[in-house]
Amino acid sequence: MSEAAEGFNPEYDPTGIEGGLDTNLLPWIEVPGTDGIHMKTVRASMESGMFSIILKFEEGKALPPSVFLGGLDILILSGQVTYEEGGKTSTLTPGTWGYISANTKVSEIAATQETEILANVFNAVTFLNADNSVASILTAMDVNQLAKQHGVSMVPSSLADCAKQRPEAYQGEPAPLAIATRNAKDLVDGEPSGESSAFAHPNFIDSRQVPWIINPDLPEIGLKILRVSEETGVISLIVKHKGVANPHTHIGAADFLVLSGSIGYRAGPPEGYGAGMWFYEPAGARHESTQSLTDEPLIYTANVYGPLVFDSGRGTPVEAVLSWVEYTALAEGGGAKLVPNTSPEETSLLAWAPLKG
């Protein structure tokens, strides 16, 4: 085992969050090329071009026409937006989860009230002018530079970097998320929104309408399986967690945002970490006893970017492997309708915004 892998263990860091941060402590940074839209910068990969952010739309403000070159997934945390694409409009309310596939042109995302959105952006975003010419491009490098300018230490992207001493955390005024001031379990575990029937786009779903599925091998964990990619192996989930998770190793990376409850994580504090904590598990990370610490279930979002291997402890035989194959079977067996991975419209940025001489 590598030195980095040996270092990434429960005893390494007394805070227990080598690959995590409390988004409630981060500042809102203006998104370049927009008006009235800000972001909390969480992670930006210089290798893949992916970045994870939390967006805040001021009431009445809108994202300009955009092409998402690598796609993205979103979860509405608070507020309400209208989403316009392909001449259709969907109203997205708290608990709405969606996947916007690569090269999709979105005419507008407009906030009818102040809104916060978790977004995992898989590559650059191109903002367009009214004539469809390119106005600007937002990349992982831009997010990285903006974070540095504002004194934000984002989450590292590799096992080796997670095992190193982290730079000093942001020292400015905290800006808590809306979900940090209330029990946000109703985002995914309450009654479906009356707006859910208004989705004009198949790539959105009210997460409260997705059934909880129990894997017999992990009876204390409920899963809402939202998307499974056979091409990339990425799985998007909502997880409800009671008790202690079996020891496991991440063959691929994973990230998650705590919505409610409290997670006991490595060598963290006895009270654990609550709503607004964002974690990134780099490929190769291992967990022995991740657990829920409160009477109410721990609920969090999760993107899993590769298989999980479960055992009974270091050096013991593999007991189970969870990859996209197993998640697909669980979804089919539990009656979950997965969000599609592609859009019926096949095009490219040059088709939307041809270069001009």
mmCIF file of N, CA and C in Angstrom, residues 15-96:
data_model
loop_
_atom_site.group_PDB
_atom_site.id
_atom_site.type_symbol
_atom_site.label_atom_id
_atom_site.label_comp_id
_atom_site.label_asym_id
_atom_site.label_seq_id
_atom_site.Cartn_x
_atom_site.Cartn_y
_atom_site.Cartn_z
ATOM 1 N N THR A 15 -9.176 16.170 13.092
ATOM 2 C CA THR A 15 -10.466 16.747 12.691
ATOM 3 C C THR A 15 -11.300 15.734 11.928
ATOM 4 N N GLY A 16 -10.652 14.778 11.310
ATOM 5 C CA GLY A 16 -11.389 13.758 10.572
ATOM 6 C C GLY A 16 -11.962 14.222 9.256
ATOM 7 N N ILE A 17 -11.605 15.409 8.791
ATOM 8 C CA ILE A 17 -12.205 15.889 7.542
ATOM 9 C C ILE A 17 -11.130 16.309 6.545
ATOM 10 N N GLU A 18 -10.162 15.423 6.322
ATOM 11 C CA GLU A 18 -9.127 15.720 5.337
ATOM 12 C C GLU A 18 -9.741 16.017 3.973
ATOM 13 N N GLY A 19 -10.825 15.314 3.647
ATOM 14 C CA GLY A 19 -11.482 15.495 2.357
ATOM 15 C C GLY A 19 -12.835 16.155 2.488
ATOM 16 N N GLY A 20 -12.992 17.077 3.417
ATOM 17 C CA GLY A 20 -14.296 17.714 3.599
ATOM 18 C C GLY A 20 -14.172 19.134 4.091
ATOM 19 N N LEU A 21 -15.285 19.860 4.013
ATOM 20 C CA LEU A 21 -15.327 21.209 4.576
ATOM 21 C C LEU A 21 -16.768 21.572 4.908
ATOM 22 N N ASP A 22 -16.903 22.538 5.795
ATOM 23 C CA ASP A 22 -18.217 23.030 6.198
ATOM 24 C C ASP A 22 -18.590 24.188 5.286
ATOM 25 N N THR A 23 -19.525 23.956 4.374
ATOM 26 C CA THR A 23 -19.891 25.000 3.412
ATOM 27 C C THR A 23 -20.558 26.193 4.079
ATOM 28 N N ASN A 24 -21.078 26.014 5.300
ATOM 29 C CA ASN A 24 -21.703 27.133 6.005
ATOM 30 C C ASN A 24 -20.698 28.225 6.356
ATOM 31 N N LEU A 25 -19.425 27.878 6.377
ATOM 32 C CA LEU A 25 -18.385 28.840 6.737
ATOM 33 C C LEU A 25 -17.828 29.578 5.527
ATOM 34 N N LEU A 26 -18.192 29.141 4.324
ATOM 35 C CA LEU A 26 -17.612 29.709 3.107
ATOM 36 C C LEU A 26 -18.341 30.968 2.665
ATOM 37 N N PRO A 27 -17.638 31.869 1.967
ATOM 38 C CA PRO A 27 -18.280 33.085 1.455
ATOM 39 C C PRO A 27 -19.012 32.811 0.149
ATOM 40 N N TRP A 28 -19.933 33.699 -0.188
ATOM 41 C CA TRP A 28 -20.565 33.681 -1.500
ATOM 42 C C TRP A 28 -19.711 34.526 -2.442
ATOM 43 N N ILE A 29 -19.261 33.926 -3.535
ATOM 44 C CA ILE A 29 -18.400 34.584 -4.515
ATOM 45 C C ILE A 29 -19.194 34.793 -5.797
ATOM 46 N N GLU A 30 -19.114 35.973 -6.362
ATOM 47 C CA GLU A 30 -19.865 36.265 -7.587
ATOM 48 C C GLU A 30 -19.411 35.356 -8.731
ATOM 49 N N VAL A 31 -20.371 34.796 -9.452
ATOM 50 C CA VAL A 31 -20.063 33.959 -10.612
ATOM 51 C C VAL A 31 -19.762 34.869 -11.798
ATOM 52 N N PRO A 32 -18.556 34.825 -12.363
ATOM 53 C CA PRO A 32 -18.222 35.696 -13.495
ATOM 54 C C PRO A 32 -19.180 35.484 -14.665
ATOM 55 N N GLY A 33 -19.538 36.571 -15.321
ATOM 56 C CA GLY A 33 -20.419 36.478 -16.478
ATOM 57 C C GLY A 33 -21.887 36.441 -16.139
ATOM 58 N N THR A 34 -22.227 36.626 -14.850
ATOM 59 C CA THR A 34 -23.626 36.614 -14.427
ATOM 60 C C THR A 34 -23.927 37.846 -13.586
ATOM 61 N N ASP A 35 -25.202 38.061 -13.333
ATOM 62 C CA ASP A 35 -25.650 39.163 -12.483
ATOM 63 C C ASP A 35 -26.545 38.598 -11.388
ATOM 64 N N GLY A 36 -26.171 38.821 -10.132
ATOM 65 C CA GLY A 36 -27.007 38.375 -9.024
ATOM 66 C C GLY A 36 -26.916 36.891 -8.728
ATOM 67 N N ILE A 37 -25.847 36.223 -9.202
ATOM 68 C CA ILE A 37 -25.639 34.801 -8.934
ATOM 69 C C ILE A 37 -24.269 34.627 -8.288
ATOM 70 N N HIS A 38 -24.248 33.930 -7.159
ATOM 71 C CA HIS A 38 -23.015 33.719 -6.410
ATOM 72 C C HIS A 38 -22.804 32.227 -6.168
ATOM 73 N N MET A 39 -21.591 31.885 -5.744
ATOM 74 C CA MET A 39 -21.285 30.473 -5.509
ATOM 75 C C MET A 39 -20.376 30.306 -4.304
ATOM 76 N N LYS A 40 -20.514 29.149 -3.664
ATOM 77 C CA LYS A 40 -19.540 28.669 -2.699
ATOM 78 C C LYS A 40 -18.688 27.648 -3.436
ATOM 79 N N THR A 41 -17.376 27.859 -3.454
ATOM 80 C CA THR A 41 -16.474 26.978 -4.189
ATOM 81 C C THR A 41 -16.047 25.827 -3.279
ATOM 82 N N VAL A 42 -16.288 24.595 -3.717
ATOM 83 C CA VAL A 42 -16.062 23.423 -2.876
ATOM 84 C C VAL A 42 -14.881 22.584 -3.375
ATOM 85 N N ARG A 43 -14.909 22.227 -4.657
ATOM 86 C CA ARG A 43 -13.814 21.439 -5.235
ATOM 87 C C ARG A 43 -13.702 21.755 -6.711
ATOM 88 N N ALA A 44 -12.467 21.800 -7.214
ATOM 89 C CA ALA A 44 -12.229 21.998 -8.642
ATOM 90 C C ALA A 44 -11.040 21.142 -9.049
ATOM 91 N N SER A 45 -11.261 20.224 -9.979
ATOM 92 C CA SER A 45 -10.211 19.307 -10.407
ATOM 93 C C SER A 45 -9.438 19.888 -11.583
ATOM 94 N N MET A 46 -8.120 20.007 -11.415
ATOM 95 C CA MET A 46 -7.275 20.463 -12.504
ATOM 96 C C MET A 46 -6.983 19.328 -13.490
ATOM 97 N N GLU A 47 -7.337 18.102 -13.122
ATOM 98 C CA GLU A 47 -7.108 16.947 -14.000
ATOM 99 C C GLU A 47 -8.298 16.687 -14.910
ATOM 100 N N SER A 48 -9.506 16.634 -14.341
ATOM 101 C CA SER A 48 -10.693 16.284 -15.130
ATOM 102 C C SER A 48 -11.473 17.496 -15.619
ATOM 103 N N GLY A 49 -11.279 18.652 -14.982
ATOM 104 C CA GLY A 49 -12.062 19.837 -15.329
ATOM 105 C C GLY A 49 -13.389 19.922 -14.613
ATOM 106 N N MET A 50 -13.690 18.941 -13.750
ATOM 107 C CA MET A 50 -14.943 18.960 -12.990
ATOM 108 C C MET A 50 -14.831 19.923 -11.818
ATOM 109 N N PHE A 51 -15.958 20.552 -11.456
ATOM 110 C CA PHE A 51 -15.981 21.353 -10.231
ATOM 111 C C PHE A 51 -17.333 21.238 -9.548
ATOM 112 N N SER A 52 -17.297 21.327 -8.219
ATOM 113 C CA SER A 52 -18.506 21.261 -7.394
ATOM 114 C C SER A 52 -18.680 22.591 -6.681
ATOM 115 N N ILE A 53 -19.893 23.135 -6.757
ATOM 116 C CA ILE A 53 -20.189 24.438 -6.177
ATOM 117 C C ILE A 53 -21.605 24.427 -5.611
ATOM 118 N N ILE A 54 -21.891 25.392 -4.764
ATOM 119 C CA ILE A 54 -23.261 25.667 -4.348
ATOM 120 C C ILE A 54 -23.598 27.062 -4.844
ATOM 121 N N LEU A 55 -24.662 27.157 -5.616
ATOM 122 C CA LEU A 55 -25.071 28.421 -6.229
ATOM 123 C C LEU A 55 -26.148 29.102 -5.400
ATOM 124 N N LYS A 56 -26.118 30.433 -5.397
ATOM 125 C CA LYS A 56 -27.213 31.210 -4.819
ATOM 126 C C LYS A 56 -27.682 32.234 -5.845
ATOM 127 N N PHE A 57 -28.968 32.143 -6.204
ATOM 128 C CA PHE A 57 -29.598 33.096 -7.112
ATOM 129 C C PHE A 57 -30.358 34.124 -6.284
ATOM 130 N N GLU A 58 -30.121 35.396 -6.533
ATOM 131 C CA GLU A 58 -30.975 36.411 -5.935
ATOM 132 C C GLU A 58 -32.342 36.368 -6.610
ATOM 133 N N GLU A 59 -33.374 36.738 -5.876
ATOM 134 C CA GLU A 59 -34.719 36.747 -6.443
ATOM 135 C C GLU A 59 -34.760 37.614 -7.696
ATOM 136 N N GLY A 60 -35.354 37.082 -8.754
ATOM 137 C CA GLY A 60 -35.493 37.828 -9.996
ATOM 138 C C GLY A 60 -34.290 37.754 -10.924
ATOM 139 N N LYS A 61 -33.210 37.112 -10.501
ATOM 140 C CA LYS A 61 -32.012 37.016 -11.335
ATOM 141 C C LYS A 61 -32.000 35.692 -12.103
ATOM 142 N N ALA A 62 -31.269 35.681 -13.224
ATOM 143 C CA ALA A 62 -31.282 34.500 -14.093
ATOM 144 C C ALA A 62 -29.896 34.209 -14.644
ATOM 145 N N LEU A 63 -29.619 32.923 -14.828
ATOM 146 C CA LEU A 63 -28.416 32.506 -15.533
ATOM 147 C C LEU A 63 -28.632 32.795 -17.014
ATOM 148 N N PRO A 64 -27.655 33.412 -17.680
ATOM 149 C CA PRO A 64 -27.835 33.700 -19.111
ATOM 150 C C PRO A 64 -27.873 32.415 -19.924
ATOM 151 N N PRO A 65 -28.275 32.494 -21.203
ATOM 152 C CA PRO A 65 -28.241 31.297 -22.048
ATOM 153 C C PRO A 65 -26.877 30.620 -21.946
ATOM 154 N N SER A 66 -26.880 29.307 -21.755
ATOM 155 C CA SER A 66 -25.640 28.596 -21.440
ATOM 156 C C SER A 66 -25.592 27.255 -22.155
ATOM 157 N N VAL A 67 -24.372 26.815 -22.455
ATOM 158 C CA VAL A 67 -24.141 25.456 -22.939
ATOM 159 C C VAL A 67 -23.234 24.766 -21.925
ATOM 160 N N PHE A 68 -23.709 23.649 -21.371
ATOM 161 C CA PHE A 68 -22.947 22.890 -20.381
ATOM 162 C C PHE A 68 -22.162 21.809 -21.122
ATOM 163 N N LEU A 69 -20.875 22.067 -21.345
ATOM 164 C CA LEU A 69 -20.091 21.226 -22.248
ATOM 165 C C LEU A 69 -19.927 19.801 -21.739
ATOM 166 N N GLY A 70 -19.831 19.634 -20.416
ATOM 167 C CA GLY A 70 -19.669 18.294 -19.868
ATOM 168 C C GLY A 70 -20.861 17.819 -19.081
ATOM 169 N N GLY A 71 -21.930 18.603 -19.033
ATOM 170 C CA GLY A 71 -23.106 18.261 -18.253
ATOM 171 C C GLY A 71 -22.943 18.622 -16.786
ATOM 172 N N LEU A 72 -24.019 18.470 -16.026
ATOM 173 C CA LEU A 72 -23.992 18.714 -14.582
ATOM 174 C C LEU A 72 -25.205 18.072 -13.945
ATOM 175 N N ASP A 73 -25.109 17.835 -12.624
ATOM 176 C CA ASP A 73 -26.305 17.452 -11.878
ATOM 177 C C ASP A 73 -26.563 18.494 -10.806
ATOM 178 N N ILE A 74 -27.839 18.663 -10.446
ATOM 179 C CA ILE A 74 -28.215 19.694 -9.490
ATOM 180 C C ILE A 74 -29.254 19.153 -8.511
ATOM 181 N N LEU A 75 -29.263 19.738 -7.314
ATOM 182 C CA LEU A 75 -30.312 19.507 -6.330
ATOM 183 C C LEU A 75 -30.739 20.867 -5.809
ATOM 184 N N ILE A 76 -32.036 21.167 -5.907
ATOM 185 C CA ILE A 76 -32.553 22.431 -5.386
ATOM 186 C C ILE A 76 -32.636 22.313 -3.867
ATOM 187 N N LEU A 77 -31.865 23.147 -3.162
ATOM 188 C CA LEU A 77 -31.821 23.105 -1.701
ATOM 189 C C LEU A 77 -32.861 24.018 -1.070
ATOM 190 N N SER A 78 -33.130 25.147 -1.709
ATOM 191 C CA SER A 78 -34.125 26.093 -1.194
ATOM 192 C C SER A 78 -34.547 27.020 -2.325
ATOM 193 N N GLY A 79 -35.715 27.665 -2.161
ATOM 194 C CA GLY A 79 -36.183 28.622 -3.155
ATOM 195 C C GLY A 79 -36.919 27.975 -4.312
ATOM 196 N N GLN A 80 -36.879 28.633 -5.468
ATOM 197 C CA GLN A 80 -37.581 28.129 -6.657
ATOM 198 C C GLN A 80 -37.015 28.792 -7.897
ATOM 199 N N VAL A 81 -36.811 27.995 -8.951
ATOM 200 C CA VAL A 81 -36.369 28.532 -10.233
ATOM 201 C C VAL A 81 -37.227 27.959 -11.349
ATOM 202 N N THR A 82 -37.260 28.676 -12.468
ATOM 203 C CA THR A 82 -37.837 28.133 -13.694
ATOM 204 C C THR A 82 -36.689 27.792 -14.634
ATOM 205 N N TYR A 83 -36.833 26.656 -15.301
ATOM 206 C CA TYR A 83 -35.790 26.135 -16.181
ATOM 207 C C TYR A 83 -36.349 26.082 -17.590
ATOM 208 N N GLU A 84 -35.700 26.791 -18.520
ATOM 209 C CA GLU A 84 -36.168 26.846 -19.906
ATOM 210 C C GLU A 84 -35.145 26.190 -20.829
ATOM 211 N N GLU A 85 -35.617 25.207 -21.574
ATOM 212 C CA GLU A 85 -34.770 24.494 -22.535
ATOM 213 C C GLU A 85 -35.656 23.917 -23.626
ATOM 214 N N GLY A 86 -35.242 24.066 -24.879
ATOM 215 C CA GLY A 86 -35.974 23.469 -25.985
ATOM 216 C C GLY A 86 -37.397 23.965 -26.120
ATOM 217 N N GLY A 87 -37.644 25.222 -25.737
ATOM 218 C CA GLY A 87 -38.986 25.784 -25.850
ATOM 219 C C GLY A 87 -39.941 25.343 -24.759
ATOM 220 N N LYS A 88 -39.461 24.623 -23.753
ATOM 221 C CA LYS A 88 -40.296 24.162 -22.650
ATOM 222 C C LYS A 88 -39.793 24.753 -21.338
ATOM 223 N N THR A 89 -40.699 24.835 -20.360
ATOM 224 C CA THR A 89 -40.352 25.393 -19.053
ATOM 225 C C THR A 89 -40.748 24.424 -17.947
ATOM 226 N N SER A 90 -39.827 24.177 -17.018
ATOM 227 C CA SER A 90 -40.100 23.380 -15.825
ATOM 228 C C SER A 90 -39.873 24.249 -14.595
ATOM 229 N N THR A 91 -40.711 24.072 -13.581
ATOM 230 C CA THR A 91 -40.545 24.765 -12.308
ATOM 231 C C THR A 91 -39.856 23.823 -11.333
ATOM 232 N N LEU A 92 -38.723 24.269 -10.800
ATOM 233 C CA LEU A 92 -37.911 23.435 -9.922
ATOM 234 C C LEU A 92 -37.980 23.973 -8.499
ATOM 235 N N THR A 93 -38.438 23.143 -7.579
ATOM 236 C CA THR A 93 -38.610 23.523 -6.180
ATOM 237 C C THR A 93 -37.691 22.667 -5.302
ATOM 238 N N PRO A 94 -37.573 22.991 -3.998
ATOM 239 C CA PRO A 94 -36.689 22.219 -3.125
ATOM 240 C C PRO A 94 -36.977 20.721 -3.185
ATOM 241 N N GLY A 95 -35.915 19.945 -3.306
ATOM 242 C CA GLY A 95 -36.047 18.497 -3.444
ATOM 243 C C GLY A 95 -35.978 18.019 -4.878
ATOM 244 N N THR A 96 -36.046 18.937 -5.846
ATOM 245 C CA THR A 96 -35.910 18.554 -7.252
ATOM 246 C C THR A 96 -34.453 18.214 -7.548
#
